[in-house]
PDB file of C-alpha atoms (C1' of nucleotides) in Angstrom:
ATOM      1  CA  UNK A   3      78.904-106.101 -90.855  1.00 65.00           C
ATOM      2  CA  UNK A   4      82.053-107.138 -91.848  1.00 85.00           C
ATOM      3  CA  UNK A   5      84.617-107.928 -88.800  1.00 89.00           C
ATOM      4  CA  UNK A   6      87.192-110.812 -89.655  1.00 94.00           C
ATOM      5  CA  UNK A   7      84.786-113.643 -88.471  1.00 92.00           C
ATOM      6  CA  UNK A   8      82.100-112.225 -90.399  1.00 92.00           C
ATOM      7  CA  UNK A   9      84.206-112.083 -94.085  1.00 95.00           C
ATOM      8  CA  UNK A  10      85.256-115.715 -92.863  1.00 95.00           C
ATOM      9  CA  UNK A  11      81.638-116.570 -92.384  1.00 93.00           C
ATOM     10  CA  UNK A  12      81.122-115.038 -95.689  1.00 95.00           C
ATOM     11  CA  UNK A  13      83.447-116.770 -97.814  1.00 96.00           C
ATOM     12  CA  UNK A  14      82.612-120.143 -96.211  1.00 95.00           C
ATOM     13  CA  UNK A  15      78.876-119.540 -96.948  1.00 94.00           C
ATOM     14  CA  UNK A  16      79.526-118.815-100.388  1.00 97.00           C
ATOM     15  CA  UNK A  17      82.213-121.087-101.837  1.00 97.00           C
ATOM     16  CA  UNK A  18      80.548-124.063-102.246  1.00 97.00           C
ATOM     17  CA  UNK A  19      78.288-122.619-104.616  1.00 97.00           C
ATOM     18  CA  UNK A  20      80.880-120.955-106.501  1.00 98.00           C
ATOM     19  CA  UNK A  21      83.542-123.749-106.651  1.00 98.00           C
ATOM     20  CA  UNK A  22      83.808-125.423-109.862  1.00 97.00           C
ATOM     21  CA  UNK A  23      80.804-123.110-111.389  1.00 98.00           C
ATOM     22  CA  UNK A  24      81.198-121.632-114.559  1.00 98.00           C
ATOM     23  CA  UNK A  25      80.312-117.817-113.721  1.00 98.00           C
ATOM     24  CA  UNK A  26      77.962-116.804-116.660  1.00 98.00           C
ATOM     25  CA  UNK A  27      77.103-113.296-115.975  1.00 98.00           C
ATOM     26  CA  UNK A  28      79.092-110.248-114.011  1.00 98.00           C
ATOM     27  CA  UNK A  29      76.242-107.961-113.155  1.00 98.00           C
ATOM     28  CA  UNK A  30      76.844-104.476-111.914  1.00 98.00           C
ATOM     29  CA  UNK A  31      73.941-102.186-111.007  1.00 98.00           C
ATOM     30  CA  UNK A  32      75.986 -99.716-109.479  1.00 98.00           C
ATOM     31  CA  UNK A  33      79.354 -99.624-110.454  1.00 98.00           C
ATOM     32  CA  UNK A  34      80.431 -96.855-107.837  1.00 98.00           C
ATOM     33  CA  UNK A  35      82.005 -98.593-104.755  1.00 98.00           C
ATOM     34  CA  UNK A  36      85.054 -97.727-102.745  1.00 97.00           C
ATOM     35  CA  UNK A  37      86.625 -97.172-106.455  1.00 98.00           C
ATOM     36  CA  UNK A  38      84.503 -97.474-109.400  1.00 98.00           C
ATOM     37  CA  UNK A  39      84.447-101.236-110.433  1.00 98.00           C
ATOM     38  CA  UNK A  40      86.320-101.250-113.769  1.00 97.00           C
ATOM     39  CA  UNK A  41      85.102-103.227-117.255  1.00 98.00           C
ATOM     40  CA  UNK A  42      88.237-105.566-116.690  1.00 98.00           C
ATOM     41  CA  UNK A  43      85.732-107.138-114.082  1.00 98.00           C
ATOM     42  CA  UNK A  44      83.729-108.842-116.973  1.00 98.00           C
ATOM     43  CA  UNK A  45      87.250-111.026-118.006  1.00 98.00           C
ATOM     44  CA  UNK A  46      85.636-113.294-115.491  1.00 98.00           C
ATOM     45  CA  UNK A  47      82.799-114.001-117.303  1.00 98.00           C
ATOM     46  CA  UNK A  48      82.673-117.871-119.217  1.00 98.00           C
ATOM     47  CA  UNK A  49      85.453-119.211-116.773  1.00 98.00           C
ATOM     48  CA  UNK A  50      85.507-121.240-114.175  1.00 98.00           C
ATOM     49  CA  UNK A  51      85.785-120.338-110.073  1.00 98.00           C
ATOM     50  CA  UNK A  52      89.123-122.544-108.972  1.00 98.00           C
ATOM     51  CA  UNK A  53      88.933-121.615-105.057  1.00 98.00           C
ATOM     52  CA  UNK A  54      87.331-118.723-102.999  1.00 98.00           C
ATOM     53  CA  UNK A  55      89.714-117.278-100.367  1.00 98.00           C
ATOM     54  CA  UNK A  56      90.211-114.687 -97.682  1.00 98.00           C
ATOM     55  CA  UNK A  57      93.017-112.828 -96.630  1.00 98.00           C
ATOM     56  CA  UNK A  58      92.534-110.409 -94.535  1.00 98.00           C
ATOM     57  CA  UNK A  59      89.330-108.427 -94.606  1.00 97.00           C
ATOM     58  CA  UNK A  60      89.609-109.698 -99.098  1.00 98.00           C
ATOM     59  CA  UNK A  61      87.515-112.661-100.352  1.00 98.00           C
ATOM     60  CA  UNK A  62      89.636-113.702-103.435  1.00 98.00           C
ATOM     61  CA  UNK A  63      87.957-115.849-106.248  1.00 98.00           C
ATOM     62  CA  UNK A  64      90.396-117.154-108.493  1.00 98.00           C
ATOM     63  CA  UNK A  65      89.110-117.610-112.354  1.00 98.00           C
ATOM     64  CA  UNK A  66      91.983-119.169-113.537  1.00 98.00           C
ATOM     65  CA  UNK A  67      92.362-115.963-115.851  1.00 98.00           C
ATOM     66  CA  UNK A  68      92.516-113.676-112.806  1.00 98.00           C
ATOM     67  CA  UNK A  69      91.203-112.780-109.155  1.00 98.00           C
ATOM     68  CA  UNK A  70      87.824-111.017-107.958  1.00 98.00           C
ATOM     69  CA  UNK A  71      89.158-108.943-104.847  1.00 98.00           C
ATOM     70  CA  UNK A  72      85.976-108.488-102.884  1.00 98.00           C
ATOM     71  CA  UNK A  73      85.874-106.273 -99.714  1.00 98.00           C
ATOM     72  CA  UNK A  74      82.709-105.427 -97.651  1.00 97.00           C
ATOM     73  CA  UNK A  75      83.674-102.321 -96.394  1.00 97.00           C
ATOM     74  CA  UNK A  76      81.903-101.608 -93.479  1.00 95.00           C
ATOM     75  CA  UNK A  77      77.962-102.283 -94.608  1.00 95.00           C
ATOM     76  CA  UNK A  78      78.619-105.140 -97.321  1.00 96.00           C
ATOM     77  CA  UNK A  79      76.807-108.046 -97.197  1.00 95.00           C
ATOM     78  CA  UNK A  80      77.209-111.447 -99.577  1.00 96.00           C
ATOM     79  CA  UNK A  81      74.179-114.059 -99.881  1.00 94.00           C
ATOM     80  CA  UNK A  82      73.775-116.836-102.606  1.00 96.00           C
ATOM     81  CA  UNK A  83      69.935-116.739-104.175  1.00 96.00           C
ATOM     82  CA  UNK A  84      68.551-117.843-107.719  1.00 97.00           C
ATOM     83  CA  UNK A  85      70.138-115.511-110.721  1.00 97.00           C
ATOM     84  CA  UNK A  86      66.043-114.127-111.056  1.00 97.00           C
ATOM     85  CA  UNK A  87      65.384-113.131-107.874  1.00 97.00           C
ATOM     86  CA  UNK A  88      63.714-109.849-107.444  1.00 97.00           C
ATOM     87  CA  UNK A  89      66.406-107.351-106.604  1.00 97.00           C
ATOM     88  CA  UNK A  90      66.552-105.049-103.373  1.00 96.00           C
ATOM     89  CA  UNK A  91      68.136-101.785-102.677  1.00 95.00           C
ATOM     90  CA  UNK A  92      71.665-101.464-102.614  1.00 97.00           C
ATOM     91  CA  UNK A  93      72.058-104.834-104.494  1.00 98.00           C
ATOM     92  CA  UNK A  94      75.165-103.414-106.710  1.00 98.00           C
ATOM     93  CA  UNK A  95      76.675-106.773-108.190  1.00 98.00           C
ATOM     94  CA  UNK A  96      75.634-110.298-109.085  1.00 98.00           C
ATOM     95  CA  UNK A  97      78.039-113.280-109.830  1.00 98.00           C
ATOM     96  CA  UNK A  98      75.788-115.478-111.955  1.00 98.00           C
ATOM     97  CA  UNK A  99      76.521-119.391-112.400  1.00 98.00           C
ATOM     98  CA  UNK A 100      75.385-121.807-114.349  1.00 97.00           C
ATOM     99  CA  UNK A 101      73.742-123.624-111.705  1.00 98.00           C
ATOM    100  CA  UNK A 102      71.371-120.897-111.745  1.00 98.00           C
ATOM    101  CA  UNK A 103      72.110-119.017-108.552  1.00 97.00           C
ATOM    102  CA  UNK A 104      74.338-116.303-108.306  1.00 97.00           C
ATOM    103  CA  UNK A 105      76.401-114.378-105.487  1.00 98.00           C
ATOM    104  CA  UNK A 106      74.412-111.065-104.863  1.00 97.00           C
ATOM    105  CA  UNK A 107      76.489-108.301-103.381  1.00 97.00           C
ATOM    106  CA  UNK A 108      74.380-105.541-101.322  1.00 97.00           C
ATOM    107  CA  UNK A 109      76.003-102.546 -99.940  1.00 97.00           C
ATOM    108  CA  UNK A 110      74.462 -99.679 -98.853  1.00 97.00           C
ATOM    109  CA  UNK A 111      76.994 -97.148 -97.955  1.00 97.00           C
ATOM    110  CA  UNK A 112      79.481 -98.233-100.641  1.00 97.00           C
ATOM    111  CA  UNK A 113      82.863 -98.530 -98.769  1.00 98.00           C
ATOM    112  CA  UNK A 114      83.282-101.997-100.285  1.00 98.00           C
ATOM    113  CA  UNK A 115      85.163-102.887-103.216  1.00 98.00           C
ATOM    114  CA  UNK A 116      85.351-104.946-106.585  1.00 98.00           C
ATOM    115  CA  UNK A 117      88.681-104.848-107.709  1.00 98.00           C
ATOM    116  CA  UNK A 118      89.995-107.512-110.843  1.00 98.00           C
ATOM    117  CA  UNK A 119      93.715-108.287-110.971  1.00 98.00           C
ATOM    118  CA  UNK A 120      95.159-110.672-113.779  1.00 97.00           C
ATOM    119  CA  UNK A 121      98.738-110.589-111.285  1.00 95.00           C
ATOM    120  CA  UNK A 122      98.879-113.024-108.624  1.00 96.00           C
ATOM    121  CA  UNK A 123      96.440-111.304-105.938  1.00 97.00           C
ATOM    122  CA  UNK A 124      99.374-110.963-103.276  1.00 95.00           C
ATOM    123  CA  UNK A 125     101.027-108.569-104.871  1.00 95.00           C
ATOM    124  CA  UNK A 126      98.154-106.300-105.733  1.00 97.00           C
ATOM    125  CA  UNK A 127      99.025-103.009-103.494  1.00 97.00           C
ATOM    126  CA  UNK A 128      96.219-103.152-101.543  1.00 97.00           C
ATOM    127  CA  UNK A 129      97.553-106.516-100.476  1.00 98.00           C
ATOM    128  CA  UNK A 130     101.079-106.406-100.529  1.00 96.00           C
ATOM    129  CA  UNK A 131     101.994-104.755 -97.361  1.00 96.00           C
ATOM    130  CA  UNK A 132      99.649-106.912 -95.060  1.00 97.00           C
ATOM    131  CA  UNK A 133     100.564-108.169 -92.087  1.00 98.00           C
ATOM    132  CA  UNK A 134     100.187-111.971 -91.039  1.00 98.00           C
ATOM    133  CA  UNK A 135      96.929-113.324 -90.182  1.00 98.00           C
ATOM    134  CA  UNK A 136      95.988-113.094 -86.572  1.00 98.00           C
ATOM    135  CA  UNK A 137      95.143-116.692 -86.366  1.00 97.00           C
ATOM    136  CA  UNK A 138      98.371-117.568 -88.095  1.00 97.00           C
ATOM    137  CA  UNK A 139     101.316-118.798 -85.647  1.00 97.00           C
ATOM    138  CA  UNK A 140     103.304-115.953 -87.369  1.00 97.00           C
ATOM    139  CA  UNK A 141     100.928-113.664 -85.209  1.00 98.00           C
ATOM    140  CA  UNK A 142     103.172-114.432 -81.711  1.00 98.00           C
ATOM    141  CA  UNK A 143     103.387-112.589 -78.512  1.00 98.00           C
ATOM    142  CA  UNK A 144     107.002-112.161 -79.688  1.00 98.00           C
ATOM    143  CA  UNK A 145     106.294-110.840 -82.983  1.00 98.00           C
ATOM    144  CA  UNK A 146     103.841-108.457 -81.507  1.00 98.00           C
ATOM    145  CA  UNK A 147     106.189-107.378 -78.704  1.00 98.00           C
ATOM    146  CA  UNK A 148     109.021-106.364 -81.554  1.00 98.00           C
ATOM    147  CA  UNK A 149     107.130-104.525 -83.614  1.00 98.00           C
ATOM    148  CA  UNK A 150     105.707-102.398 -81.074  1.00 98.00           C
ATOM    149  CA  UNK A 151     109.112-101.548 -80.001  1.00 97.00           C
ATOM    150  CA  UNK A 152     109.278 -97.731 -79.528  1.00 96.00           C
ATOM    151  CA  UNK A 153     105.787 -96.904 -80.817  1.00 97.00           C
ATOM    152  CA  UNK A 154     104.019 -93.823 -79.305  1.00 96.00           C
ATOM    153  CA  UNK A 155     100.630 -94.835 -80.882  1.00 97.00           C
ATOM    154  CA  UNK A 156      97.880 -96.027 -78.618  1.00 97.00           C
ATOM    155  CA  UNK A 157      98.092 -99.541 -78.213  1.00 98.00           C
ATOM    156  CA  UNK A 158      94.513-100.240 -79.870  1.00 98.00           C
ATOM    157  CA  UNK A 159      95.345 -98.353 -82.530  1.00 98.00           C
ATOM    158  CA  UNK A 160      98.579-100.460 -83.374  1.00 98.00           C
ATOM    159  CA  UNK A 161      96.648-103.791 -83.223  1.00 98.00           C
ATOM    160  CA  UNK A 162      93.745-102.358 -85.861  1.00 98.00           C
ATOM    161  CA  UNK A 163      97.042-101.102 -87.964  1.00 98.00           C
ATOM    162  CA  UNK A 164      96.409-103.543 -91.015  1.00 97.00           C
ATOM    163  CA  UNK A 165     100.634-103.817 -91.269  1.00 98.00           C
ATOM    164  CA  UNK A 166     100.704-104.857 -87.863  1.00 98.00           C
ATOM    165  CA  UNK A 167      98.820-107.423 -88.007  1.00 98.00           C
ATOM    166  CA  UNK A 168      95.044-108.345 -90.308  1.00 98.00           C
ATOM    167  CA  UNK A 169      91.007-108.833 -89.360  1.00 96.00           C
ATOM    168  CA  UNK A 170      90.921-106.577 -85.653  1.00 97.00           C
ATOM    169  CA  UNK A 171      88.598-104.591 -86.504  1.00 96.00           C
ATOM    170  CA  UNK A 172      86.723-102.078 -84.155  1.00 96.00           C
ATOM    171  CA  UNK A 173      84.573-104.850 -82.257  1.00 95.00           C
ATOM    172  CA  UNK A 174      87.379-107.021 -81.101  1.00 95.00           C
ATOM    173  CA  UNK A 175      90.202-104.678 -80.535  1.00 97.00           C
ATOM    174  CA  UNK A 176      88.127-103.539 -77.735  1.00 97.00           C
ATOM    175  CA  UNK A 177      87.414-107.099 -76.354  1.00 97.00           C
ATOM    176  CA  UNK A 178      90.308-108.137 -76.573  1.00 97.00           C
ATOM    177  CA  UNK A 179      91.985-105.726 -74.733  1.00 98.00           C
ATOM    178  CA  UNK A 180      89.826-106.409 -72.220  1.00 98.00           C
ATOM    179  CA  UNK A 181      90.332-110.153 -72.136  1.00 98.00           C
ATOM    180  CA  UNK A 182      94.221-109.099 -71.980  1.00 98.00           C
ATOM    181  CA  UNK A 183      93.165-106.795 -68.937  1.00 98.00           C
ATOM    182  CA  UNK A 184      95.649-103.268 -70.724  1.00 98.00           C
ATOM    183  CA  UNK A 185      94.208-100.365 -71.234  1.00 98.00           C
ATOM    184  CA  UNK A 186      93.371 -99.543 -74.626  1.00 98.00           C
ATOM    185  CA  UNK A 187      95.230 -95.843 -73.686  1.00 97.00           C
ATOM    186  CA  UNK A 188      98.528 -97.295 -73.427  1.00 97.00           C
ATOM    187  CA  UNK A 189     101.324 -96.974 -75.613  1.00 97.00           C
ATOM    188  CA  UNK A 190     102.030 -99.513 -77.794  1.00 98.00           C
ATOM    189  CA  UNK A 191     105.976 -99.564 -76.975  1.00 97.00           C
ATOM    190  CA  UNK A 192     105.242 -99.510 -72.957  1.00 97.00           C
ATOM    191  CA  UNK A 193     103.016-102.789 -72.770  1.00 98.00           C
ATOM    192  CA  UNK A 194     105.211-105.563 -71.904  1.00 98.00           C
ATOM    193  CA  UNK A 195     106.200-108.921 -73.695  1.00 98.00           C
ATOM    194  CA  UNK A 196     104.060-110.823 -71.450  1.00 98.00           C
ATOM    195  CA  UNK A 197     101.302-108.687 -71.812  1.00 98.00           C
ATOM    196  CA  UNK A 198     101.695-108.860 -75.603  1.00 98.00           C
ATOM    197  CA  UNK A 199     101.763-112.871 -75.209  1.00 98.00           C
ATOM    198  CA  UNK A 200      98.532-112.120 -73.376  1.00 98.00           C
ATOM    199  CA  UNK A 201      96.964-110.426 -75.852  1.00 98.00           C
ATOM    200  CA  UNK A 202      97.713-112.601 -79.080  1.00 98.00           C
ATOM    201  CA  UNK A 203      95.848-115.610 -76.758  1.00 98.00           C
ATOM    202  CA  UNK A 204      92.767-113.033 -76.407  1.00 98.00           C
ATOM    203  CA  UNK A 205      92.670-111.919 -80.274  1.00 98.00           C
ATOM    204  CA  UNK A 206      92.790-115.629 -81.311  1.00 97.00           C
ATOM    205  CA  UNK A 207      90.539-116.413 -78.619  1.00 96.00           C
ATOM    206  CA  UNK A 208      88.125-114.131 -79.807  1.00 95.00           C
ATOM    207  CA  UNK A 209      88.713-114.266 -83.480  1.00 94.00           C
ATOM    208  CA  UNK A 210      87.952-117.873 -83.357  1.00 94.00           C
ATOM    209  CA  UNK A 211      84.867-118.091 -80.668  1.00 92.00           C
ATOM    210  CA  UNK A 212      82.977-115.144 -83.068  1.00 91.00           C
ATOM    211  CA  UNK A 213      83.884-117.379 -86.304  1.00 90.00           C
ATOM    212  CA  UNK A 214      82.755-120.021 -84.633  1.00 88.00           C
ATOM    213  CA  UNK A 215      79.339-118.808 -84.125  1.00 84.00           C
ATOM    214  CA  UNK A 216      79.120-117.063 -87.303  1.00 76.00           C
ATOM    215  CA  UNK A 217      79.438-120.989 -88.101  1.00 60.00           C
ATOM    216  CA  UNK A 218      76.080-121.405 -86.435  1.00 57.00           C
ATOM    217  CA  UNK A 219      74.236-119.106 -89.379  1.00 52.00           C
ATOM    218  CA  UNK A 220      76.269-120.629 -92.059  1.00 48.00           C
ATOM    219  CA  UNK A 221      73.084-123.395 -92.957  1.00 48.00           C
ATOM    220  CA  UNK A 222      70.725-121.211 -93.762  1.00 44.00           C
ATOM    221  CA  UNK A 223      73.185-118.588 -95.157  1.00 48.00           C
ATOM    222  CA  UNK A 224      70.856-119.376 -98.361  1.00 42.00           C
ATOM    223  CA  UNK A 225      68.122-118.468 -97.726  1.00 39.00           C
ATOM    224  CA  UNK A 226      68.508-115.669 -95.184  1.00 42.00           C
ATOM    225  CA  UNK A 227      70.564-112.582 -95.772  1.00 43.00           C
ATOM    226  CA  UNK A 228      73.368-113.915 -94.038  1.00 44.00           C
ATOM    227  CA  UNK A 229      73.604-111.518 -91.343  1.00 44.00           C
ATOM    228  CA  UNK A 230      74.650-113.564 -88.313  1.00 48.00           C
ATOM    229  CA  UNK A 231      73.532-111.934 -84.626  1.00 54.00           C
ATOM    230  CA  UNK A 232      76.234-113.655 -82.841  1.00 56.00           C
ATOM    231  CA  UNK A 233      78.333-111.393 -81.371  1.00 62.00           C
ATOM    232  CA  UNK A 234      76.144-109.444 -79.535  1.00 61.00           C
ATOM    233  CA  UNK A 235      75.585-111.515 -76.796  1.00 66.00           C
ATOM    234  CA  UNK A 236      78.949-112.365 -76.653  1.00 84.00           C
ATOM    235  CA  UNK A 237      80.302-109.709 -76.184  1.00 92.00           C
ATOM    236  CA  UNK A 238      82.070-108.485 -72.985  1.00 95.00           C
ATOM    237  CA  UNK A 239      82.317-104.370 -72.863  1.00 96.00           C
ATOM    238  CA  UNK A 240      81.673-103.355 -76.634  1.00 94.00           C
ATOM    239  CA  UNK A 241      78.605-101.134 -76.529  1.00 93.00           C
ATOM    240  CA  UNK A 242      78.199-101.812 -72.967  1.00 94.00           C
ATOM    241  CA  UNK A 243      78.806 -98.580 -71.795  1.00 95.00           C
ATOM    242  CA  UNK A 244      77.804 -97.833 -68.186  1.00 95.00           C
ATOM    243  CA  UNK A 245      76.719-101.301 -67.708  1.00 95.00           C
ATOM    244  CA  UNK A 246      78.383-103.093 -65.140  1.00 96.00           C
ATOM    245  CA  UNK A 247      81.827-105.180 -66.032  1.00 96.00           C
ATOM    246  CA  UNK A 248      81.261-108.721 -66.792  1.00 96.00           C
ATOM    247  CA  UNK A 249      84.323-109.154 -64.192  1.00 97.00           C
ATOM    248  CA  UNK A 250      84.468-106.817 -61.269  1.00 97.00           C
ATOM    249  CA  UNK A 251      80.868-104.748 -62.017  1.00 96.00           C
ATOM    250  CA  UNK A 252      82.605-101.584 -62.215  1.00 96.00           C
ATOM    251  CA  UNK A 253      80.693 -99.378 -64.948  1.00 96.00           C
ATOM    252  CA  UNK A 254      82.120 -99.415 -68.498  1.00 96.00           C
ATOM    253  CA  UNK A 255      83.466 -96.721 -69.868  1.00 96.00           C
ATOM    254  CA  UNK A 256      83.465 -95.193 -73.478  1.00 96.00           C
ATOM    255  CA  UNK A 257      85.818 -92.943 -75.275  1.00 95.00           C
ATOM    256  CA  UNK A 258      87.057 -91.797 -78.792  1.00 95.00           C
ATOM    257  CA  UNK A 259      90.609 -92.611 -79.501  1.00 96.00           C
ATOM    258  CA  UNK A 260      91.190 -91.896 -83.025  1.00 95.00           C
ATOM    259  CA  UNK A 261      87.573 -91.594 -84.134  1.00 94.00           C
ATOM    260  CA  UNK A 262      86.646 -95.145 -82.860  1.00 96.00           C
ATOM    261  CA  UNK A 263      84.583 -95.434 -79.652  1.00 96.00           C
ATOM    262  CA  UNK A 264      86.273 -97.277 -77.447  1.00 97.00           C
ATOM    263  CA  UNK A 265      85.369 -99.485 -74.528  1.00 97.00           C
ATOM    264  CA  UNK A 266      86.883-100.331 -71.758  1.00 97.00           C
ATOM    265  CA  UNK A 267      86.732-101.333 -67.643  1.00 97.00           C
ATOM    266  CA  UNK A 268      89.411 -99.034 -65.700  1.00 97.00           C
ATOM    267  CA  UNK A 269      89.595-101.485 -63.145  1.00 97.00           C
ATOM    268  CA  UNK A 270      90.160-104.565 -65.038  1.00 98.00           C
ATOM    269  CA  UNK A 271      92.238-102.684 -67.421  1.00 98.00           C
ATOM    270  CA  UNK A 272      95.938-101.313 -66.573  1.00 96.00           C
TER     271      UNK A 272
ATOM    272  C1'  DA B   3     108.990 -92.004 -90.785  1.00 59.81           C
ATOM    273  C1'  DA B   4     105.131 -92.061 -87.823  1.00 59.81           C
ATOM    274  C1'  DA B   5     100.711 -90.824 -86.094  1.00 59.81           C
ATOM    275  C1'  DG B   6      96.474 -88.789 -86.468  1.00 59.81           C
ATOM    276  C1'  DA B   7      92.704 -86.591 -89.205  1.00 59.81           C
ATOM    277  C1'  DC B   8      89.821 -86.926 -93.025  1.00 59.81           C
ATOM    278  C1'  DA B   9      87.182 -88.807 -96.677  1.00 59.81           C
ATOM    279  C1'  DC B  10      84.140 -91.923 -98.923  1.00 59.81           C
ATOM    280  C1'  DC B  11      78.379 -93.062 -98.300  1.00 59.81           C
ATOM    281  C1'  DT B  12      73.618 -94.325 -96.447  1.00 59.81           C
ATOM    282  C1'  DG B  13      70.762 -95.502 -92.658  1.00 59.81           C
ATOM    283  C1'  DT B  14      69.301 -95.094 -88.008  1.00 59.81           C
ATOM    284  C1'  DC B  15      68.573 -93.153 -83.736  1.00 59.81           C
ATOM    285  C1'  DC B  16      68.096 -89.429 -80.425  1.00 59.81           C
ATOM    286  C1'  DG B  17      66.939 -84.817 -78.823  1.00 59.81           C
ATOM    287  C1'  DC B  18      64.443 -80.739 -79.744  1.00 59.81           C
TER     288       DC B  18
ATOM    289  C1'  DT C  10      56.001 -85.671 -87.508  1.00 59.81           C
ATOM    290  C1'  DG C  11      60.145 -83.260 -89.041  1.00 59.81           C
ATOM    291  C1'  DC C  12      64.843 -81.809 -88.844  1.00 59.81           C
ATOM    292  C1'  DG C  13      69.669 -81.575 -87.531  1.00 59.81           C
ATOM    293  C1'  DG C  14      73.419 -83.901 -85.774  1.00 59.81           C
ATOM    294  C1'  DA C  15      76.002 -87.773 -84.189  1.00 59.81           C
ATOM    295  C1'  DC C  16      77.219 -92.201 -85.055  1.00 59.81           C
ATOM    296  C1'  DA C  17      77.976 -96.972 -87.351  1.00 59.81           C
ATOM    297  C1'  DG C  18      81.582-103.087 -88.182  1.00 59.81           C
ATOM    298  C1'  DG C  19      86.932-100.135 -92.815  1.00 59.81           C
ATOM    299  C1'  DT C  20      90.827 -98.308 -94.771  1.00 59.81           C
ATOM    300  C1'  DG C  21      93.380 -95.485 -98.384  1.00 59.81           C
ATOM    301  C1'  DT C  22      95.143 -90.953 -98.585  1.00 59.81           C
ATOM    302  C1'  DC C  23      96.224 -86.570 -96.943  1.00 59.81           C
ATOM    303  C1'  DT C  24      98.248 -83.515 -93.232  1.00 59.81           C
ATOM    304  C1'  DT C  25     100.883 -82.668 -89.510  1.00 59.81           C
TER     305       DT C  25
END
DNA sequence: AAAGACACCTGTCCGC
DNA sequence: TGCGGACAGGTGTCTT
């Protein structure tokens, strides 16, 4: 599931049940994610969670003694239940807290991750060379602009490069650049500086309408397996292809750039 | 150095 | 109904 807004949605949903909880228990069923979730893990177990972060696509739970680095890969899912409840498939992990409930980690194609660093989690590598957040005013039109200075790379491609900038994932590089009106074809050192300013306003327009819906499932994140339908009928040419353009009715069009479908309105889009 | 391809995995959907 | 193939929200690592 897991675009920015959803990890957001996550990590909201889940920290007040974690904060100030001892965590009793580290359960792993499956050890085998992205990279094989080491023993360290278990250093977690009789301390207490300090605060529950996100950077980037990471949830960080500070222990006090060290960090959880969660990541959802592309399938992960995080829901809070009771530490008893029957187990499903592809439920690898459980954070169990005294309170009685625990943080149950499902995953069924295992691109996610459960890392533990004892360092401060910044500077674990696959932190460190991050770039800012996109709803951060370090993301700028500006700061876009420069760093795409002389790039050859396609310029959707350059704003889902994790260096560039965090959190645009597949889903909203392609509505964004729609909201910004360039083509997702173009190269990343030909779009303009006004186009750039354009397009930070439609990736932190975005970015913040889809978190705020994913707000809308947060109540019941509980009890339901927190998987939030929101964007779907929000959005304006992902998946849409050969439907008509929300703006001019021109059919969308679809193409792979880089393995990623793509979508996009060649009349709306320059 | 930069850009693109590939790999990791399971589930689902579509055409035959 | 079954089977093969394509595809799916991410990203580190390998290859050009």
């Amino acid at each position: 599931m897991p675009e920015l807004p959803e990890v957001e949605t996550s990590c909201r949903g889940i920290r007040p049940h974690l904060l100030g909880q001892t965590i009793t228990k580290v359960v792993v069923r499956e050890p085998r994610l992205r990279w094989r979730i080491e023993n360290e893990i278990y250093t977690a177990e009789g301390h207490e969670v300090i605060s529950v972060a996100r950077r980037a696509k990471y949830i960080l739970v500070d222990t006090g003694v060290g960090h959880m680095i969660l990541h959802l890969g592309m399938s992960g899912s995080l829901r809070v239940c009771q530490s008893d409840t029957a187990v499903s498939k592809h439920d690898h992990v459980d954070i169990c807290l005294n309170s009685g409930q625990c943080v149950r980690y499902n995953d069924p194609r295992r691109f996610g991750a459960l890392v533990w660093t004892d360092k401060a989690p910044f500077l674990h590598p696959l932190l460190a060379s991050l770039g800012p957040e996109p709803l951060s005013e370090d993301f700028s039109g500006d700061y876009l602009w420069r760093k795409a200075s002389g790039k050859k790379q396609l310029v959707k491609s350059f704003i889902m490069d994790s260096s560039v900038v965090v959190g645009v994932g597949n889903i909203y590089a392609s509505e964004a650049l729609f909201k910004a009106g360039i083509l997702p074809t173009r190269q990343a050192g030909k779009v303009s500086r006004q186009r750039y300013h354009d397009l930070v306003d439609a990736i932190k327009e975005t970015l913040q309408a889809a978190i705020k819906s994913g707000g809308t499932t947060l109540k019941d994140f509980v009890s339901t397996d927190g998987k939030p339908g929101y964007f779907k009928q929000k959005l304006l040419v992902y998946q849409r292809t050969g439907e008509p353009c929300v703006s001019c009715q021109a059919p969308i069009k679809q193409k792979r750039l880089n393995q990623r479908s793509t979508f996009y309105c060649t009349s709306c889009q320059r």
